[in-house]
Coordinates of C-alpha atoms in Angstrom, one line a residue:
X1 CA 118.0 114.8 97.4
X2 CA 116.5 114.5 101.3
X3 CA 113.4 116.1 99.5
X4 CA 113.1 113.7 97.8
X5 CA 114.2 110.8 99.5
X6 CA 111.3 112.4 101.9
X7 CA 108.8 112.2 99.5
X8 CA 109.2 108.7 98.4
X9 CA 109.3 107.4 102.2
X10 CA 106.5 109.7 103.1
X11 CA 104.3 107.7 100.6
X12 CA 101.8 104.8 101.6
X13 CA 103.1 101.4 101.3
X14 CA 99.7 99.7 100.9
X15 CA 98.4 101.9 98.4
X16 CA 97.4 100.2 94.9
X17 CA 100.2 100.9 92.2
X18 CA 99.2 102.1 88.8
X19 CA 100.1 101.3 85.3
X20 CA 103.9 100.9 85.9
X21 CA 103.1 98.6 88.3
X22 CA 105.9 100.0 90.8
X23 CA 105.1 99.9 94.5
X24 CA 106.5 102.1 97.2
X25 CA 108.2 99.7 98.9
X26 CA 110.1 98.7 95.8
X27 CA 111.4 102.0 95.7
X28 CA 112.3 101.8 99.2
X29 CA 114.2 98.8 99.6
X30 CA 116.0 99.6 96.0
X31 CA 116.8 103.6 97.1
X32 CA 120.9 102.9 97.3
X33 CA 120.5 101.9 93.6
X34 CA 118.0 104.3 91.4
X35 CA 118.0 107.1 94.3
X36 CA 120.0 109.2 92.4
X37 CA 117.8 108.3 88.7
X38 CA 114.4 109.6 91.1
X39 CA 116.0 112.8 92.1
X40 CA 117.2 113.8 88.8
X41 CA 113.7 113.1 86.8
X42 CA 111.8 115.2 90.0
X43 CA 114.6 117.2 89.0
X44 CA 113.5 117.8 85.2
X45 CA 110.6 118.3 86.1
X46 CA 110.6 121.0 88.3
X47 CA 113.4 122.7 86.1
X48 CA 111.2 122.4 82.9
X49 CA 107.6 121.7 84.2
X50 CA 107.5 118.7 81.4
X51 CA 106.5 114.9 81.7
X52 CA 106.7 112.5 79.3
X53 CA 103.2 110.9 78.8
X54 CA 103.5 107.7 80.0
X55 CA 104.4 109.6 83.7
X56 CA 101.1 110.4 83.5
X57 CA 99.4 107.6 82.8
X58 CA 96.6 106.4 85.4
X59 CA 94.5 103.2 85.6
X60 CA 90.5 104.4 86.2
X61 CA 88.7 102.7 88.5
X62 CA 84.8 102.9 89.0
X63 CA 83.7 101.6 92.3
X64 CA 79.7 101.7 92.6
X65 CA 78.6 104.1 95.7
X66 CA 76.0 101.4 96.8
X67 CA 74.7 98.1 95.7
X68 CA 72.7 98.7 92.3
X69 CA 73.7 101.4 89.7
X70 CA 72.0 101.8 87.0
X71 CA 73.8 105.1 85.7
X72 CA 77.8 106.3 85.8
X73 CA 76.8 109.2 87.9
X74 CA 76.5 106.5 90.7
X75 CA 80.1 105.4 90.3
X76 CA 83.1 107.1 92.5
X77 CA 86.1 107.8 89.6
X78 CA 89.7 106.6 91.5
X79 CA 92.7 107.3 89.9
X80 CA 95.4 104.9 90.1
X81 CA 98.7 106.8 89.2
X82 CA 102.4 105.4 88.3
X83 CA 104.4 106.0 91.3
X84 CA 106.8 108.5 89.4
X85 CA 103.6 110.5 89.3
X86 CA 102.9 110.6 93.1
X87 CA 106.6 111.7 93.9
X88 CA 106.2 114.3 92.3
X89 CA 102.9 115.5 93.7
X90 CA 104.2 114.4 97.3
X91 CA 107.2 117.0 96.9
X92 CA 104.5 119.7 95.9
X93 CA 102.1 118.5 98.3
X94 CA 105.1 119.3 100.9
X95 CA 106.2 122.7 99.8
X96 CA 102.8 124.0 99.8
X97 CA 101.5 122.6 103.1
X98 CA 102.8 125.5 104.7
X99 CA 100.6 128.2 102.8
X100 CA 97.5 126.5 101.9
X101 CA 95.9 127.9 104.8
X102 CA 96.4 131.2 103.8
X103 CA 95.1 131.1 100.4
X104 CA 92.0 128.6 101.1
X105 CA 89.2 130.0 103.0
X106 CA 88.6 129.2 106.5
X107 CA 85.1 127.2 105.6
X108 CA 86.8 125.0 103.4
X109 CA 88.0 121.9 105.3
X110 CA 89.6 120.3 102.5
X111 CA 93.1 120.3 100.9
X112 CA 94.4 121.9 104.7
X113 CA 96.4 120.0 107.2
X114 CA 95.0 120.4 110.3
X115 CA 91.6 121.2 109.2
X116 CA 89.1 117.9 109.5
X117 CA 86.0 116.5 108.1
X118 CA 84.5 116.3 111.7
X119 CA 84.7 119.8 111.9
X120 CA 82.7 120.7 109.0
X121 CA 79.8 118.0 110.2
X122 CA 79.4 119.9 113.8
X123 CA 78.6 123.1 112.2
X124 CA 76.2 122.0 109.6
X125 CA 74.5 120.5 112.3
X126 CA 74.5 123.3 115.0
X127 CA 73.1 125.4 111.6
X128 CA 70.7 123.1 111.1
X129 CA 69.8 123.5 114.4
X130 CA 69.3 127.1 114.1
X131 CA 66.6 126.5 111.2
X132 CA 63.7 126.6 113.9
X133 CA 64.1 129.6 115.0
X134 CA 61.2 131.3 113.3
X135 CA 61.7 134.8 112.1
X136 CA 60.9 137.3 108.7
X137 CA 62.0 135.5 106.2
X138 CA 62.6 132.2 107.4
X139 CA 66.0 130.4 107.5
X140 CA 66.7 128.1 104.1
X141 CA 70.0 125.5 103.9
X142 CA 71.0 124.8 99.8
X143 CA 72.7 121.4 99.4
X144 CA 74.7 122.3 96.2
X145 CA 75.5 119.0 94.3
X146 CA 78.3 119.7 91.1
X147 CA 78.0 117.7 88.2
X148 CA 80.9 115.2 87.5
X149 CA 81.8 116.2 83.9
X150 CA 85.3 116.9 84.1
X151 CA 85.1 117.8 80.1
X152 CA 82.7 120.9 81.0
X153 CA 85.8 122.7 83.1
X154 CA 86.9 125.4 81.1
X155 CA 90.4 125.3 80.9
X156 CA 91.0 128.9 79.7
X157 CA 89.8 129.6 83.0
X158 CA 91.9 127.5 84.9
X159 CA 95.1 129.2 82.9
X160 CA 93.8 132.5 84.7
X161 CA 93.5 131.2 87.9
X162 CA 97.4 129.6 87.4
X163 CA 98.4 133.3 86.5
X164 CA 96.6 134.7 89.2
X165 CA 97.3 132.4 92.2
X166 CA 99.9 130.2 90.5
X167 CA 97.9 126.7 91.5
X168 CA 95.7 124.2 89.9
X169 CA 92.3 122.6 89.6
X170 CA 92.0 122.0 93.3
X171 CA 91.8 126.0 93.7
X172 CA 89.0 126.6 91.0
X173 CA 86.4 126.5 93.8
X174 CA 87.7 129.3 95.5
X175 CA 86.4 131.8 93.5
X176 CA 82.9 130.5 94.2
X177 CA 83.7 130.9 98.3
X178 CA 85.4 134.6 97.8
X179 CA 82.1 135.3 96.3
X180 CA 80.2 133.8 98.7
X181 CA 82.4 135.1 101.5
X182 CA 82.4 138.8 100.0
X183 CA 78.0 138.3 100.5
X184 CA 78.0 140.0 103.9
X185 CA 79.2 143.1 102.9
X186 CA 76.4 143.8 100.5
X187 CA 73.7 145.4 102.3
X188 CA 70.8 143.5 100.0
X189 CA 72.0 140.3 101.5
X190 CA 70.4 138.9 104.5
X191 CA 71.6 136.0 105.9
X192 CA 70.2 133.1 107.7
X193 CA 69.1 134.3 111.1
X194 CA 71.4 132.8 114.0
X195 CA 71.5 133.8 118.0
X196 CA 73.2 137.2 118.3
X197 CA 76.0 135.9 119.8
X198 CA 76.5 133.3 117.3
X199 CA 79.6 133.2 114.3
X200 CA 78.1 134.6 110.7
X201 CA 78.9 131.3 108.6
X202 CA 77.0 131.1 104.5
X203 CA 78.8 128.4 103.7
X204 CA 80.6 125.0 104.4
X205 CA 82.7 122.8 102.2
X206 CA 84.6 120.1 101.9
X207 CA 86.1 119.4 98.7
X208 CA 82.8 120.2 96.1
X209 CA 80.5 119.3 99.1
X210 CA 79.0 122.4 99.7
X211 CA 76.6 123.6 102.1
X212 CA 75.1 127.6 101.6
X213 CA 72.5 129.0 104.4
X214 CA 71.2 132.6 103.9
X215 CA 67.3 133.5 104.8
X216 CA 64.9 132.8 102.2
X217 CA 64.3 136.7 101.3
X218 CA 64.1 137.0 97.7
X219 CA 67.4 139.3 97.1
X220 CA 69.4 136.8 99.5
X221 CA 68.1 134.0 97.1
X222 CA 68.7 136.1 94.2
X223 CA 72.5 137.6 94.8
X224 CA 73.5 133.7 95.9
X225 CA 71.6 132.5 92.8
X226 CA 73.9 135.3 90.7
X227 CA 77.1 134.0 92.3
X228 CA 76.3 130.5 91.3
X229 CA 75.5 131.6 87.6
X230 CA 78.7 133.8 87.2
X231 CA 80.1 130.8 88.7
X232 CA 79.6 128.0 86.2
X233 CA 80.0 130.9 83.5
X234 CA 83.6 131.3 84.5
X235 CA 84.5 127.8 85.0
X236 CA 82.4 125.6 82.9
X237 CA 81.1 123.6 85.8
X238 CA 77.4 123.1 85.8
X239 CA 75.4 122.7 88.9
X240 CA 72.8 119.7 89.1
X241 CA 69.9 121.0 89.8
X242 CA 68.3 118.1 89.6
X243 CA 70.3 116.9 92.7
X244 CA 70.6 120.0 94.5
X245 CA 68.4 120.6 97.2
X246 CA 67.0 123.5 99.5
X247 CA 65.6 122.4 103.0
X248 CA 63.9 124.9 105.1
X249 CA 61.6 124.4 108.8
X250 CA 58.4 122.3 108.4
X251 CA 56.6 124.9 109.5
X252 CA 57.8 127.6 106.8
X253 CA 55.4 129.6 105.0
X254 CA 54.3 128.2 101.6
X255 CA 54.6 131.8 100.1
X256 CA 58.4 131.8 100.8
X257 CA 58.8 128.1 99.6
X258 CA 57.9 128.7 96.4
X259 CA 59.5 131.8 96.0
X260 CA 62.6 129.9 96.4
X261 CA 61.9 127.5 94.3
X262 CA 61.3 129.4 91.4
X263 CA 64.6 131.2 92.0
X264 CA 66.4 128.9 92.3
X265 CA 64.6 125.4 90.7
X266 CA 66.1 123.5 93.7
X267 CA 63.2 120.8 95.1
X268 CA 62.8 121.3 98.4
X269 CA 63.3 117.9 100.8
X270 CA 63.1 117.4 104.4
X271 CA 65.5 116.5 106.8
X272 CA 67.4 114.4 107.9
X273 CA 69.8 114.5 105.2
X274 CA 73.3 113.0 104.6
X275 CA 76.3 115.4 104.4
X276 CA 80.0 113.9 104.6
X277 CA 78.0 110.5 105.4
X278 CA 76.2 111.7 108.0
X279 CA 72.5 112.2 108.8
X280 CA 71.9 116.2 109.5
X281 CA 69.1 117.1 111.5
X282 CA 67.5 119.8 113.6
X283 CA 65.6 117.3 116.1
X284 CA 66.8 113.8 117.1
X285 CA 65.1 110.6 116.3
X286 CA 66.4 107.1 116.6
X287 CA 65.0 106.6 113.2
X288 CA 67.6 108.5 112.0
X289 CA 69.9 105.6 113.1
X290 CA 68.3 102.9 111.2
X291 CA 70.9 103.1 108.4
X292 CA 73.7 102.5 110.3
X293 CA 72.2 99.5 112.7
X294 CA 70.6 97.7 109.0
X295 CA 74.3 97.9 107.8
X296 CA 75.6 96.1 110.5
X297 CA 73.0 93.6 110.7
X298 CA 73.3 93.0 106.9
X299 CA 77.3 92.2 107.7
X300 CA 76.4 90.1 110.3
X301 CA 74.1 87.9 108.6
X302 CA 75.9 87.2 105.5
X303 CA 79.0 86.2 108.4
X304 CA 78.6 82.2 109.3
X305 CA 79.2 82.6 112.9
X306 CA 78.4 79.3 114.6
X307 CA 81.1 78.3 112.2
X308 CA 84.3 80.7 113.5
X309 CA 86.3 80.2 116.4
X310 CA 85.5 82.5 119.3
X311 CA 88.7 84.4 118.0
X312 CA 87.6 84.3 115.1
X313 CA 84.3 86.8 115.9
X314 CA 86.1 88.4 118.3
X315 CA 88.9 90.0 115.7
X316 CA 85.8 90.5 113.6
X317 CA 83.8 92.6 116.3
X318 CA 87.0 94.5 116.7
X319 CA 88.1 95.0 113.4
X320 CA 85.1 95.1 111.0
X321 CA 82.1 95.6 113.3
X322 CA 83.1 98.2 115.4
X323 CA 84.9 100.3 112.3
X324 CA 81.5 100.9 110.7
X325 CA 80.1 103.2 112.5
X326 CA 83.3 105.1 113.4
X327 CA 83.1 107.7 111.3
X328 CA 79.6 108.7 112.5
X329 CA 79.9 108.2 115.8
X330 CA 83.1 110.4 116.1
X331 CA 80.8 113.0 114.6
X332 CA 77.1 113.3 116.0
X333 CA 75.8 112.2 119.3
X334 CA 73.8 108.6 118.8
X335 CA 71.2 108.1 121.7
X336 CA 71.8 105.9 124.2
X337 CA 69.2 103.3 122.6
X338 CA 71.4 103.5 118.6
X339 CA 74.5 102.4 121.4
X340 CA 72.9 99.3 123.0
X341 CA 71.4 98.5 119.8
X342 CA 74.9 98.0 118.6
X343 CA 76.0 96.1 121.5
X344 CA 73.4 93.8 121.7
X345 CA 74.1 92.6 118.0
X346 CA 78.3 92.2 119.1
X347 CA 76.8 90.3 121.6
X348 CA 74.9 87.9 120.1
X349 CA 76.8 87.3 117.1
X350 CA 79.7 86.8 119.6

């Protein structure tokens, strides 16, 4: 019962409800009453691993990654689940907090308490870093993009990995990371070139976000190229090559450039690029920062200042304003000009 009683306390009392329309404060404040009727459907559950449908039934809504989109695959899928539902995955989220990290590999920064998007961001870019260093074959970054068609999973596959491993969907990228992990002991594999007393890292992810650096020698390209393959075999996923992409020095040779692309059929781009919504680059511009100052001028402008109290623009500042850039900030290291940028706008607005 205190499990439980845990898990519908430990939820977020601001988040959206779902088709029941229950909220988590409902359940709160009416615990002395249908406390006991919570515990013994959990209960059920876990004794017959069963739920009626209508548990499972989730509201879908598509919220457009930026202004204009002209197809679905620029729409972010949120589920909206009844309450009943998220109990239930709250318990499970509880018993297995404790042994997640020892099943999920250490380069995956998702799913893992304790483990943080942040972290994931500072090594791409002290990688990315690395890129210059010219050597035989150069160094090569892949920016794998999945396609988002759940109906492509294979879900005889996923019954393997349940008998395996005993978990979900959540674990079906881990088989592409073993592989990827099990890369340095082949001896074909040669992988992106990194001072000597540098950590050997091939990948980062977060979630399906995933980042690969190996050298551009054709077997490296090759043997990661086979992983992928066997991967989507397994599992049903497809890669999009179309929005994949392979970044490599500006100076590289054009020999080794198009030996990698017809490997792997990945168009090659230039930096900086956005990973986790961040720009990644190997030398710092203040151009780079443009995105972030046009976003806060465009909030700015569509704001009526002259007409709020001085309050008023104040809580914005504090509260809208200065939020936006958080996340990036708390990540890469602005120049001092991309700072008083920023101020100056507060400043006049205020």
């Amino acid at each position: 019962m205190e499990e439980v009683k845990a898990a519908v306390f430990g939820l977020n009392g601001d988040s959206t409800c779902g088709p029941d329309g229950f909220t988590r404060q409902f359940n709160q404040d009416s615990w002395e009453v249908i406390g006991e009727d919570i515990f013994n459907m959990v209960r059920d559950f876990f004794n017959s691993a069963g739920l009626p449908s209508f548990i499972t039934h989730t509201n879908l809504v598509l919220l457009p990654k930026k202004k204009n989109v002209p197809t679905f695959s620029d729409m972010r899928p949120i589920r909206l689940s009844n309450l009943s539902n998220k109990i239930i995955s709250r318990v499970n989220h509880e018993r297995l907090v404790e042994i997640l990290p020892s099943l999920i590999s250490p380069n995956q920064a998702g799913f893992v308490k304790g483990r943080s998007i942040k972290g994931n961001i500072l090594l791409t870019q002290e990688i990315i870093t690395d890129i210059r260093l010219r050597g035989k074959p150069a160094n090569m970054v892949i920016k794998l993009d999945m396609a988002k068609a759940y109906d492509r999973v294979s879900w005889l596959f996923f019954t393997k990995m349940l008998r395996q491993i005993g978990f979900g969907e959540i674990f079906t990228s881990e088989v592409l990371r073993r592989a990827l992990d099990a890369l340095f002991d082949n001896p074909d594999f040669i992988g992106f070139g990194m001072l000597k007393w540098s950590q050997n890292i091939n990948y980062l992810s977060y979630a399906d976000d995933t980042i690969i650096s190996c050298s551009s020698h054709y077997g490296a390209v090759q043997l990661i190229m086979n992983i992928l393959g066997d991967y989507e075999a397994a599992s049903g996923q497809k890669i999009n090559k179309e929005k994949s992409s392979v970044y490599m020095h500006e100076k590289a040779h054009a020999d080794e450039v198009n030996i990698v692309y017809l490997i792997t059929e990945f168009q090659r781009k230039y930096f900086p690029f956005s990973y986790l919504g961040c720009p990644i680059f190997y030398s710092r511009r203040k151009d780079f920062y443009k995105r972030i100052i046009f976003k806060v001028h465009e909030r700015l402008s569509s704001w009526k200042g002259k007409l709020l109290s001085i309050g008023g623009r104040a809580v914005l500042i504090a509260h809208v304003l200065e939020s936006m850039p958080i996340h990036l900030l708390s990540a890469v290291n602005p120049s001092v000009y991309v700072i008083n940028q920023l101020h100056k706008m507060f400043a006049r607005f205020y």
